[in-house]
């Protein structure tokens, strides 16, 4: 019998018939102003929508049936992603009229779910081995398995305590330092049995870790944690969004690599230092510097003597003569005036205008379409 179990546990699990629900109905407040006009699932990462990365990851695991649980802006997301065929996946939309929370959103998608299924937060980039997680889910005969990843400071997250067998003992939301007993947090990736849906109230706001899992634990249901150490990042906060760019640039183009996505003009005296991705149709003028890790969206202009260092620019941005940008995030169509400076951690929404000779100090966020008058010092 043990032999049979082992064969099952270590054999290959085909996830091809499984469905995945991706939760994309949150407010995305932390990523504003980038997400003022662009839903988080569509924000570009290395010039491709975040969904392309997530959908590609699921496809790699042979999961092509994806239900998107959408709240705000369903038309914008549907128009952009369509039926998923361009990416080789099948997309179904489950639309909420009002926020239902992570569990309420899955309940709302119940009509699409009839077998074991996967749930993913729509802002997670990870390399977790879903097939292995599935094997353990079956081996444990779990009602729910949730992926757990270690973090340095668990006080900002939902912590999961397990016993030596991996069975969940309790959930602690954002524990104080004294309460921290483990650094394993809920990674926002679940495998669930469909029975669980009958424990979630319809059309009611509810969260898995607060309203669904704890009562199930009390009833003695098998909820297991799946610890993993593969790459995992939640792009919901701007520093993590920038970090994902820096990490993926090193992964895909190498430490010193430069990738041109199409034709661009680079003046012979300009200096581009990898890792960097230069979108199609960019113009990098004389004596300018692009120092990686950096991404230029399509049709960006970096004019004479300008410096872009560690930054991510979405499409159609203009960095005028002598301007300097460092470790910042700049959304579509921004104009940065001559000799202006944008410092670390700044975030500019779409269509921001920064007047000539302005200085924007560390961490400042500027909302879409705002104009900063020439010579302004924003601190
Ligand atoms: P913040 O406002 O910055 O916290 O962003 P968020 O609400 O998008 O992120 P949070 O970490 O709170 O949510 C984790 C994931 O669950 C994200 O992918 C959200 O889109 C998703 N989510 C949160 N609430 C809902 C909801 O009511 N419905 C759906 N469908 N998804 C949700």
PDB file of N, CA and C in Angstrom, residues 239-338:
ATOM      1  N   UNK A 239       7.327  49.124  -4.412  1.00  0.00           N
ATOM      2  CA  UNK A 239       8.729  48.678  -4.293  1.00  0.00           C
ATOM      3  C   UNK A 239       8.877  47.247  -4.809  1.00  0.00           C
ATOM      4  N   UNK A 240       7.831  46.424  -4.593  1.00  0.00           N
ATOM      5  CA  UNK A 240       7.890  45.037  -5.057  1.00  0.00           C
ATOM      6  C   UNK A 240       7.707  44.983  -6.581  1.00  0.00           C
ATOM      7  N   UNK A 241       6.893  45.863  -7.084  1.00  0.00           N
ATOM      8  CA  UNK A 241       6.683  45.924  -8.547  1.00  0.00           C
ATOM      9  C   UNK A 241       8.011  46.282  -9.237  1.00  0.00           C
ATOM     10  N   UNK A 242       8.716  47.248  -8.658  1.00  0.00           N
ATOM     11  CA  UNK A 242      10.022  47.615  -9.230  1.00  0.00           C
ATOM     12  C   UNK A 242      11.022  46.470  -9.046  1.00  0.00           C
ATOM     13  N   UNK A 243      10.962  45.837  -7.880  1.00  0.00           N
ATOM     14  CA  UNK A 243      11.905  44.731  -7.620  1.00  0.00           C
ATOM     15  C   UNK A 243      11.676  43.579  -8.606  1.00  0.00           C
ATOM     16  N   UNK A 244      10.398  43.298  -8.918  1.00  0.00           N
ATOM     17  CA  UNK A 244      10.137  42.219  -9.885  1.00  0.00           C
ATOM     18  C   UNK A 244      10.800  42.552 -11.226  1.00  0.00           C
ATOM     19  N   UNK A 245      10.720  43.820 -11.651  1.00  0.00           N
ATOM     20  CA  UNK A 245      11.393  44.206 -12.894  1.00  0.00           C
ATOM     21  C   UNK A 245      12.894  43.932 -12.807  1.00  0.00           C
ATOM     22  N   UNK A 246      13.479  44.370 -11.712  1.00  0.00           N
ATOM     23  CA  UNK A 246      14.929  44.215 -11.583  1.00  0.00           C
ATOM     24  C   UNK A 246      15.302  42.721 -11.596  1.00  0.00           C
ATOM     25  N   UNK A 247      14.512  41.910 -10.872  1.00  0.00           N
ATOM     26  CA  UNK A 247      14.812  40.466 -10.809  1.00  0.00           C
ATOM     27  C   UNK A 247      14.627  39.810 -12.176  1.00  0.00           C
ATOM     28  N   UNK A 248      13.521  40.163 -12.863  1.00  0.00           N
ATOM     29  CA  UNK A 248      13.252  39.507 -14.154  1.00  0.00           C
ATOM     30  C   UNK A 248      14.219  39.969 -15.232  1.00  0.00           C
ATOM     31  N   UNK A 249      14.652  41.212 -15.151  1.00  0.00           N
ATOM     32  CA  UNK A 249      15.654  41.675 -16.122  1.00  0.00           C
ATOM     33  C   UNK A 249      16.906  40.826 -16.001  1.00  0.00           C
ATOM     34  N   UNK A 250      17.335  40.606 -14.761  1.00  0.00           N
ATOM     35  CA  UNK A 250      18.553  39.786 -14.569  1.00  0.00           C
ATOM     36  C   UNK A 250      18.299  38.365 -15.057  1.00  0.00           C
ATOM     37  N   UNK A 251      17.071  37.876 -14.833  1.00  0.00           N
ATOM     38  CA  UNK A 251      16.750  36.501 -15.225  1.00  0.00           C
ATOM     39  C   UNK A 251      16.692  36.368 -16.748  1.00  0.00           C
ATOM     40  N   UNK A 252      16.030  37.302 -17.432  1.00  0.00           N
ATOM     41  CA  UNK A 252      15.778  37.127 -18.862  1.00  0.00           C
ATOM     42  C   UNK A 252      16.850  37.725 -19.766  1.00  0.00           C
ATOM     43  N   UNK A 253      17.471  38.825 -19.359  1.00  0.00           N
ATOM     44  CA  UNK A 253      18.481  39.376 -20.269  1.00  0.00           C
ATOM     45  C   UNK A 253      19.892  39.291 -19.681  1.00  0.00           C
ATOM     46  N   UNK A 254      19.986  38.789 -18.431  1.00  0.00           N
ATOM     47  CA  UNK A 254      21.318  38.624 -17.831  1.00  0.00           C
ATOM     48  C   UNK A 254      21.766  39.920 -17.179  1.00  0.00           C
ATOM     49  N   UNK A 255      22.854  39.838 -16.414  1.00  0.00           N
ATOM     50  CA  UNK A 255      23.299  40.992 -15.637  1.00  0.00           C
ATOM     51  C   UNK A 255      23.673  42.194 -16.475  1.00  0.00           C
ATOM     52  N   UNK A 256      24.233  41.927 -17.659  1.00  0.00           N
ATOM     53  CA  UNK A 256      24.702  43.050 -18.487  1.00  0.00           C
ATOM     54  C   UNK A 256      23.968  43.121 -19.822  1.00  0.00           C
ATOM     55  N   UNK A 257      22.961  42.250 -19.994  1.00  0.00           N
ATOM     56  CA  UNK A 257      22.294  42.150 -21.289  1.00  0.00           C
ATOM     57  C   UNK A 257      21.428  43.362 -21.623  1.00  0.00           C
ATOM     58  N   UNK A 258      21.278  43.591 -22.913  1.00  0.00           N
ATOM     59  CA  UNK A 258      20.380  44.650 -23.395  1.00  0.00           C
ATOM     60  C   UNK A 258      19.496  44.018 -24.457  1.00  0.00           C
ATOM     61  N   UNK A 259      18.187  44.129 -24.289  1.00  0.00           N
ATOM     62  CA  UNK A 259      17.290  43.553 -25.288  1.00  0.00           C
ATOM     63  C   UNK A 259      16.524  44.684 -25.978  1.00  0.00           C
ATOM     64  N   UNK A 260      16.626  44.706 -27.307  1.00  0.00           N
ATOM     65  CA  UNK A 260      15.829  45.651 -28.091  1.00  0.00           C
ATOM     66  C   UNK A 260      14.613  44.901 -28.601  1.00  0.00           C
ATOM     67  N   UNK A 261      13.428  45.435 -28.338  1.00  0.00           N
ATOM     68  CA  UNK A 261      12.226  44.699 -28.737  1.00  0.00           C
ATOM     69  C   UNK A 261      11.815  44.980 -30.187  1.00  0.00           C
ATOM     70  N   UNK A 262      12.499  45.864 -30.826  1.00  0.00           N
ATOM     71  CA  UNK A 262      12.202  46.201 -32.217  1.00  0.00           C
ATOM     72  C   UNK A 262      13.220  47.265 -32.598  1.00  0.00           C
ATOM     73  N   UNK A 263      12.918  47.977 -33.669  1.00  0.00           N
ATOM     74  CA  UNK A 263      13.886  49.001 -34.079  1.00  0.00           C
ATOM     75  C   UNK A 263      13.796  50.225 -33.187  1.00  0.00           C
ATOM     76  N   UNK A 264      14.956  50.729 -32.798  1.00  0.00           N
ATOM     77  CA  UNK A 264      15.032  51.957 -32.003  1.00  0.00           C
ATOM     78  C   UNK A 264      16.239  52.733 -32.485  1.00  0.00           C
ATOM     79  N   UNK A 265      16.249  54.028 -32.194  1.00  0.00           N
ATOM     80  CA  UNK A 265      17.433  54.808 -32.531  1.00  0.00           C
ATOM     81  C   UNK A 265      18.249  55.019 -31.259  1.00  0.00           C
ATOM     82  N   UNK A 266      19.533  54.675 -31.325  1.00  0.00           N
ATOM     83  CA  UNK A 266      20.428  54.951 -30.198  1.00  0.00           C
ATOM     84  C   UNK A 266      21.632  55.692 -30.763  1.00  0.00           C
ATOM     85  N   UNK A 267      21.844  56.921 -30.314  1.00  0.00           N
ATOM     86  CA  UNK A 267      22.970  57.702 -30.812  1.00  0.00           C
ATOM     87  C   UNK A 267      24.283  57.028 -30.388  1.00  0.00           C
ATOM     88  N   UNK A 268      25.299  57.048 -31.282  1.00  0.00           N
ATOM     89  CA  UNK A 268      26.561  56.377 -30.933  1.00  0.00           C
ATOM     90  C   UNK A 268      27.181  56.876 -29.621  1.00  0.00           C
ATOM     91  N   UNK A 269      26.904  58.101 -29.248  1.00  0.00           N
ATOM     92  CA  UNK A 269      27.494  58.599 -28.001  1.00  0.00           C
ATOM     93  C   UNK A 269      26.630  58.291 -26.779  1.00  0.00           C
ATOM     94  N   UNK A 270      25.464  57.712 -26.992  1.00  0.00           N
ATOM     95  CA  UNK A 270      24.609  57.344 -25.840  1.00  0.00           C
ATOM     96  C   UNK A 270      25.189  56.094 -25.191  1.00  0.00           C
ATOM     97  N   UNK A 271      24.885  55.924 -23.924  1.00  0.00           N
ATOM     98  CA  UNK A 271      25.437  54.776 -23.215  1.00  0.00           C
ATOM     99  C   UNK A 271      24.292  53.981 -22.592  1.00  0.00           C
ATOM    100  N   UNK A 272      24.145  52.742 -23.041  1.00  0.00           N
ATOM    101  CA  UNK A 272      23.121  51.884 -22.426  1.00  0.00           C
ATOM    102  C   UNK A 272      23.835  50.757 -21.706  1.00  0.00           C
ATOM    103  N   UNK A 273      23.517  50.632 -20.424  1.00  0.00           N
ATOM    104  CA  UNK A 273      24.194  49.628 -19.605  1.00  0.00           C
ATOM    105  C   UNK A 273      23.141  48.652 -19.094  1.00  0.00           C
ATOM    106  N   UNK A 274      23.320  47.359 -19.338  1.00  0.00           N
ATOM    107  CA  UNK A 274      22.323  46.375 -18.942  1.00  0.00           C
ATOM    108  C   UNK A 274      22.308  46.129 -17.450  1.00  0.00           C
ATOM    109  N   UNK A 275      21.350  45.360 -16.967  1.00  0.00           N
ATOM    110  CA  UNK A 275      20.298  44.758 -17.767  1.00  0.00           C
ATOM    111  C   UNK A 275      19.219  45.783 -18.147  1.00  0.00           C
ATOM    112  N   UNK A 276      18.840  45.761 -19.417  1.00  0.00           N
ATOM    113  CA  UNK A 276      17.841  46.730 -19.869  1.00  0.00           C
ATOM    114  C   UNK A 276      17.010  46.152 -21.000  1.00  0.00           C
ATOM    115  N   UNK A 277      15.763  46.594 -21.054  1.00  0.00           N
ATOM    116  CA  UNK A 277      14.902  46.284 -22.195  1.00  0.00           C
ATOM    117  C   UNK A 277      14.482  47.613 -22.810  1.00  0.00           C
ATOM    118  N   UNK A 278      14.678  47.720 -24.090  1.00  0.00           N
ATOM    119  CA  UNK A 278      14.324  48.942 -24.807  1.00  0.00           C
ATOM    120  C   UNK A 278      13.171  48.589 -25.738  1.00  0.00           C
ATOM    121  N   UNK A 279      12.003  49.174 -25.460  1.00  0.00           N
ATOM    122  CA  UNK A 279      10.816  48.880 -26.266  1.00  0.00           C
ATOM    123  C   UNK A 279      10.990  49.367 -27.699  1.00  0.00           C
ATOM    124  N   UNK A 280      10.087  48.912 -28.561  1.00  0.00           N
ATOM    125  CA  UNK A 280      10.181  49.269 -29.974  1.00  0.00           C
ATOM    126  C   UNK A 280       9.986  50.783 -30.174  1.00  0.00           C
ATOM    127  N   UNK A 281      10.729  51.311 -31.134  1.00  0.00           N
ATOM    128  CA  UNK A 281      10.530  52.712 -31.533  1.00  0.00           C
ATOM    129  C   UNK A 281      11.035  53.733 -30.540  1.00  0.00           C
ATOM    130  N   UNK A 282      12.014  53.373 -29.703  1.00  0.00           N
ATOM    131  CA  UNK A 282      12.557  54.356 -28.748  1.00  0.00           C
ATOM    132  C   UNK A 282      13.600  55.223 -29.424  1.00  0.00           C
ATOM    133  N   UNK A 283      13.872  56.356 -28.805  1.00  0.00           N
ATOM    134  CA  UNK A 283      14.851  57.298 -29.324  1.00  0.00           C
ATOM    135  C   UNK A 283      15.755  57.665 -28.155  1.00  0.00           C
ATOM    136  N   UNK A 284      17.012  57.260 -28.251  1.00  0.00           N
ATOM    137  CA  UNK A 284      17.947  57.506 -27.144  1.00  0.00           C
ATOM    138  C   UNK A 284      19.039  58.404 -27.705  1.00  0.00           C
ATOM    139  N   UNK A 285      19.007  59.652 -27.328  1.00  0.00           N
ATOM    140  CA  UNK A 285      19.796  60.662 -28.019  1.00  0.00           C
ATOM    141  C   UNK A 285      21.231  60.786 -27.483  1.00  0.00           C
ATOM    142  N   UNK A 286      21.956  61.711 -28.097  1.00  0.00           N
ATOM    143  CA  UNK A 286      23.393  61.837 -27.822  1.00  0.00           C
ATOM    144  C   UNK A 286      23.677  62.098 -26.338  1.00  0.00           C
ATOM    145  N   UNK A 287      24.770  61.475 -25.892  1.00  0.00           N
ATOM    146  CA  UNK A 287      25.265  61.645 -24.521  1.00  0.00           C
ATOM    147  C   UNK A 287      24.254  61.312 -23.422  1.00  0.00           C
ATOM    148  N   UNK A 288      23.223  60.619 -23.771  1.00  0.00           N
ATOM    149  CA  UNK A 288      22.279  60.212 -22.710  1.00  0.00           C
ATOM    150  C   UNK A 288      22.743  58.868 -22.133  1.00  0.00           C
ATOM    151  N   UNK A 289      22.214  58.553 -20.963  1.00  0.00           N
ATOM    152  CA  UNK A 289      22.602  57.294 -20.305  1.00  0.00           C
ATOM    153  C   UNK A 289      21.351  56.549 -19.871  1.00  0.00           C
ATOM    154  N   UNK A 290      21.280  55.267 -20.224  1.00  0.00           N
ATOM    155  CA  UNK A 290      20.241  54.392 -19.659  1.00  0.00           C
ATOM    156  C   UNK A 290      21.018  53.331 -18.878  1.00  0.00           C
ATOM    157  N   UNK A 291      20.868  53.387 -17.562  1.00  0.00           N
ATOM    158  CA  UNK A 291      21.663  52.447 -16.747  1.00  0.00           C
ATOM    159  C   UNK A 291      20.721  51.443 -16.075  1.00  0.00           C
ATOM    160  N   UNK A 292      20.936  50.170 -16.381  1.00  0.00           N
ATOM    161  CA  UNK A 292      20.064  49.132 -15.863  1.00  0.00           C
ATOM    162  C   UNK A 292      20.281  48.879 -14.391  1.00  0.00           C
ATOM    163  N   UNK A 293      19.365  48.122 -13.783  1.00  0.00           N
ATOM    164  CA  UNK A 293      18.191  47.545 -14.422  1.00  0.00           C
ATOM    165  C   UNK A 293      17.167  48.626 -14.801  1.00  0.00           C
ATOM    166  N   UNK A 294      16.789  48.618 -16.074  1.00  0.00           N
ATOM    167  CA  UNK A 294      15.865  49.650 -16.552  1.00  0.00           C
ATOM    168  C   UNK A 294      15.023  49.114 -17.698  1.00  0.00           C
ATOM    169  N   UNK A 295      13.812  49.649 -17.806  1.00  0.00           N
ATOM    170  CA  UNK A 295      12.926  49.275 -18.917  1.00  0.00           C
ATOM    171  C   UNK A 295      12.378  50.546 -19.551  1.00  0.00           C
ATOM    172  N   UNK A 296      12.527  50.665 -20.855  1.00  0.00           N
ATOM    173  CA  UNK A 296      11.872  51.745 -21.598  1.00  0.00           C
ATOM    174  C   UNK A 296      10.703  51.141 -22.351  1.00  0.00           C
ATOM    175  N   UNK A 297       9.506  51.691 -22.156  1.00  0.00           N
ATOM    176  CA  UNK A 297       8.339  51.228 -22.905  1.00  0.00           C
ATOM    177  C   UNK A 297       8.468  51.638 -24.365  1.00  0.00           C
ATOM    178  N   UNK A 298       7.516  51.190 -25.198  1.00  0.00           N
ATOM    179  CA  UNK A 298       7.609  51.535 -26.625  1.00  0.00           C
ATOM    180  C   UNK A 298       7.541  53.046 -26.809  1.00  0.00           C
ATOM    181  N   UNK A 299       8.262  53.494 -27.805  1.00  0.00           N
ATOM    182  CA  UNK A 299       8.291  54.899 -28.245  1.00  0.00           C
ATOM    183  C   UNK A 299       8.714  55.889 -27.163  1.00  0.00           C
ATOM    184  N   UNK A 300       9.550  55.488 -26.229  1.00  0.00           N
ATOM    185  CA  UNK A 300      10.043  56.466 -25.241  1.00  0.00           C
ATOM    186  C   UNK A 300      11.193  57.266 -25.856  1.00  0.00           C
ATOM    187  N   UNK A 301      11.296  58.521 -25.434  1.00  0.00           N
ATOM    188  CA  UNK A 301      12.401  59.382 -25.894  1.00  0.00           C
ATOM    189  C   UNK A 301      13.267  59.756 -24.704  1.00  0.00           C
ATOM    190  N   UNK A 302      14.553  59.480 -24.822  1.00  0.00           N
ATOM    191  CA  UNK A 302      15.497  59.919 -23.794  1.00  0.00           C
ATOM    192  C   UNK A 302      16.398  60.918 -24.501  1.00  0.00           C
ATOM    193  N   UNK A 303      16.209  62.188 -24.199  1.00  0.00           N
ATOM    194  CA  UNK A 303      16.879  63.215 -24.997  1.00  0.00           C
ATOM    195  C   UNK A 303      18.310  63.478 -24.526  1.00  0.00           C
ATOM    196  N   UNK A 304      18.957  64.358 -25.238  1.00  0.00           N
ATOM    197  CA  UNK A 304      20.392  64.613 -25.050  1.00  0.00           C
ATOM    198  C   UNK A 304      20.763  64.803 -23.570  1.00  0.00           C
ATOM    199  N   UNK A 305      21.750  64.041 -23.132  1.00  0.00           N
ATOM    200  CA  UNK A 305      22.299  64.213 -21.777  1.00  0.00           C
ATOM    201  C   UNK A 305      21.381  63.742 -20.657  1.00  0.00           C
ATOM    202  N   UNK A 306      20.232  63.182 -20.982  1.00  0.00           N
ATOM    203  CA  UNK A 306      19.325  62.706 -19.920  1.00  0.00           C
ATOM    204  C   UNK A 306      19.853  61.385 -19.348  1.00  0.00           C
ATOM    205  N   UNK A 307      19.470  61.110 -18.096  1.00  0.00           N
ATOM    206  CA  UNK A 307      19.918  59.872 -17.450  1.00  0.00           C
ATOM    207  C   UNK A 307      18.703  59.129 -16.896  1.00  0.00           C
ATOM    208  N   UNK A 308      18.578  57.872 -17.272  1.00  0.00           N
ATOM    209  CA  UNK A 308      17.510  57.014 -16.731  1.00  0.00           C
ATOM    210  C   UNK A 308      18.211  55.847 -16.061  1.00  0.00           C
ATOM    211  N   UNK A 309      18.040  55.741 -14.750  1.00  0.00           N
ATOM    212  CA  UNK A 309      18.815  54.734 -14.016  1.00  0.00           C
ATOM    213  C   UNK A 309      17.886  53.936 -13.103  1.00  0.00           C
ATOM    214  N   UNK A 310      17.835  52.636 -13.272  1.00  0.00           N
ATOM    215  CA  UNK A 310      17.031  51.767 -12.388  1.00  0.00           C
ATOM    216  C   UNK A 310      15.537  52.013 -12.499  1.00  0.00           C
ATOM    217  N   UNK A 311      15.104  52.673 -13.562  1.00  0.00           N
ATOM    218  CA  UNK A 311      13.697  53.089 -13.641  1.00  0.00           C
ATOM    219  C   UNK A 311      12.907  52.227 -14.610  1.00  0.00           C
ATOM    220  N   UNK A 312      11.583  52.274 -14.449  1.00  0.00           N
ATOM    221  CA  UNK A 312      10.682  51.605 -15.390  1.00  0.00           C
ATOM    222  C   UNK A 312       9.782  52.667 -15.999  1.00  0.00           C
ATOM    223  N   UNK A 313       9.855  52.790 -17.309  1.00  0.00           N
ATOM    224  CA  UNK A 313       9.024  53.767 -18.028  1.00  0.00           C
ATOM    225  C   UNK A 313       8.004  53.002 -18.846  1.00  0.00           C
ATOM    226  N   UNK A 314       6.741  53.380 -18.724  1.00  0.00           N
ATOM    227  CA  UNK A 314       5.736  52.799 -19.599  1.00  0.00           C
ATOM    228  C   UNK A 314       5.829  53.510 -20.954  1.00  0.00           C
ATOM    229  N   UNK A 315       4.891  53.242 -21.854  1.00  0.00           N
ATOM    230  CA  UNK A 315       5.088  53.706 -23.225  1.00  0.00           C
ATOM    231  C   UNK A 315       4.927  55.217 -23.410  1.00  0.00           C
ATOM    232  N   UNK A 316       5.556  55.715 -24.475  1.00  0.00           N
ATOM    233  CA  UNK A 316       5.399  57.097 -24.944  1.00  0.00           C
ATOM    234  C   UNK A 316       5.835  58.166 -23.943  1.00  0.00           C
ATOM    235  N   UNK A 317       6.824  57.882 -23.140  1.00  0.00           N
ATOM    236  CA  UNK A 317       7.327  58.913 -22.208  1.00  0.00           C
ATOM    237  C   UNK A 317       8.427  59.718 -22.876  1.00  0.00           C
ATOM    238  N   UNK A 318       8.527  60.961 -22.449  1.00  0.00           N
ATOM    239  CA  UNK A 318       9.590  61.816 -22.976  1.00  0.00           C
ATOM    240  C   UNK A 318      10.429  62.334 -21.815  1.00  0.00           C
ATOM    241  N   UNK A 319      11.715  62.009 -21.853  1.00  0.00           N
ATOM    242  CA  UNK A 319      12.632  62.473 -20.813  1.00  0.00           C
ATOM    243  C   UNK A 319      13.494  63.531 -21.504  1.00  0.00           C
ATOM    244  N   UNK A 320      13.228  64.781 -21.190  1.00  0.00           N
ATOM    245  CA  UNK A 320      13.853  65.865 -21.948  1.00  0.00           C
ATOM    246  C   UNK A 320      15.319  66.057 -21.562  1.00  0.00           C
ATOM    247  N   UNK A 321      15.954  66.914 -22.349  1.00  0.00           N
ATOM    248  CA  UNK A 321      17.404  67.144 -22.215  1.00  0.00           C
ATOM    249  C   UNK A 321      17.853  67.290 -20.757  1.00  0.00           C
ATOM    250  N   UNK A 322      18.862  66.537 -20.399  1.00  0.00           N
ATOM    251  CA  UNK A 322      19.508  66.712 -19.100  1.00  0.00           C
ATOM    252  C   UNK A 322      18.681  66.275 -17.896  1.00  0.00           C
ATOM    253  N   UNK A 323      17.500  65.730 -18.112  1.00  0.00           N
ATOM    254  CA  UNK A 323      16.685  65.278 -16.965  1.00  0.00           C
ATOM    255  C   UNK A 323      17.292  64.008 -16.381  1.00  0.00           C
ATOM    256  N   UNK A 324      17.024  63.784 -15.092  1.00  0.00           N
ATOM    257  CA  UNK A 324      17.594  62.598 -14.425  1.00  0.00           C
ATOM    258  C   UNK A 324      16.502  61.846 -13.675  1.00  0.00           C
ATOM    259  N   UNK A 325      16.420  60.544 -13.945  1.00  0.00           N
ATOM    260  CA  UNK A 325      15.420  59.697 -13.270  1.00  0.00           C
ATOM    261  C   UNK A 325      16.146  58.558 -12.593  1.00  0.00           C
ATOM    262  N   UNK A 326      15.784  58.296 -11.332  1.00  0.00           N
ATOM    263  CA  UNK A 326      16.455  57.204 -10.622  1.00  0.00           C
ATOM    264  C   UNK A 326      15.446  56.322  -9.895  1.00  0.00           C
ATOM    265  N   UNK A 327      15.519  55.024 -10.128  1.00  0.00           N
ATOM    266  CA  UNK A 327      14.703  54.037  -9.396  1.00  0.00           C
ATOM    267  C   UNK A 327      13.262  54.477  -9.196  1.00  0.00           C
ATOM    268  N   UNK A 328      12.635  54.931 -10.264  1.00  0.00           N
ATOM    269  CA  UNK A 328      11.257  55.407 -10.143  1.00  0.00           C
ATOM    270  C   UNK A 328      10.377  54.703 -11.176  1.00  0.00           C
ATOM    271  N   UNK A 329       9.069  54.917 -11.059  1.00  0.00           N
ATOM    272  CA  UNK A 329       8.096  54.286 -11.954  1.00  0.00           C
ATOM    273  C   UNK A 329       7.317  55.385 -12.659  1.00  0.00           C
ATOM    274  N   UNK A 330       7.282  55.321 -13.968  1.00  0.00           N
ATOM    275  CA  UNK A 330       6.674  56.405 -14.745  1.00  0.00           C
ATOM    276  C   UNK A 330       5.671  55.782 -15.717  1.00  0.00           C
ATOM    277  N   UNK A 331       4.388  56.138 -15.558  1.00  0.00           N
ATOM    278  CA  UNK A 331       3.333  55.530 -16.396  1.00  0.00           C
ATOM    279  C   UNK A 331       3.300  56.188 -17.782  1.00  0.00           C
ATOM    280  N   UNK A 332       2.276  55.882 -18.570  1.00  0.00           N
ATOM    281  CA  UNK A 332       2.262  56.257 -19.997  1.00  0.00           C
ATOM    282  C   UNK A 332       2.259  57.770 -20.235  1.00  0.00           C
ATOM    283  N   UNK A 333       2.909  58.156 -21.294  1.00  0.00           N
ATOM    284  CA  UNK A 333       2.843  59.509 -21.877  1.00  0.00           C
ATOM    285  C   UNK A 333       3.292  60.624 -20.935  1.00  0.00           C
ATOM    286  N   UNK A 334       4.152  60.339 -19.976  1.00  0.00           N
ATOM    287  CA  UNK A 334       4.632  61.427 -19.104  1.00  0.00           C
ATOM    288  C   UNK A 334       5.669  62.257 -19.837  1.00  0.00           C
ATOM    289  N   UNK A 335       5.726  63.542 -19.505  1.00  0.00           N
ATOM    290  CA  UNK A 335       6.742  64.443 -20.064  1.00  0.00           C
ATOM    291  C   UNK A 335       7.563  64.988 -18.910  1.00  0.00           C
ATOM    292  N   UNK A 336       8.841  64.692 -18.936  1.00  0.00           N
ATOM    293  CA  UNK A 336       9.719  65.184 -17.873  1.00  0.00           C
ATOM    294  C   UNK A 336      10.546  66.313 -18.474  1.00  0.00           C
ATOM    295  N   UNK A 337      10.389  67.504 -17.924  1.00  0.00           N
ATOM    296  CA  UNK A 337      11.020  68.680 -18.515  1.00  0.00           C
ATOM    297  C   UNK A 337      12.531  68.665 -18.401  1.00  0.00           C
ATOM    298  N   UNK A 338      13.155  69.555 -19.185  1.00  0.00           N
ATOM    299  CA  UNK A 338      14.617  69.623 -19.214  1.00  0.00           C
ATOM    300  C   UNK A 338      15.190  69.850 -17.811  1.00  0.00           C
TER     301      UNK A 338
END
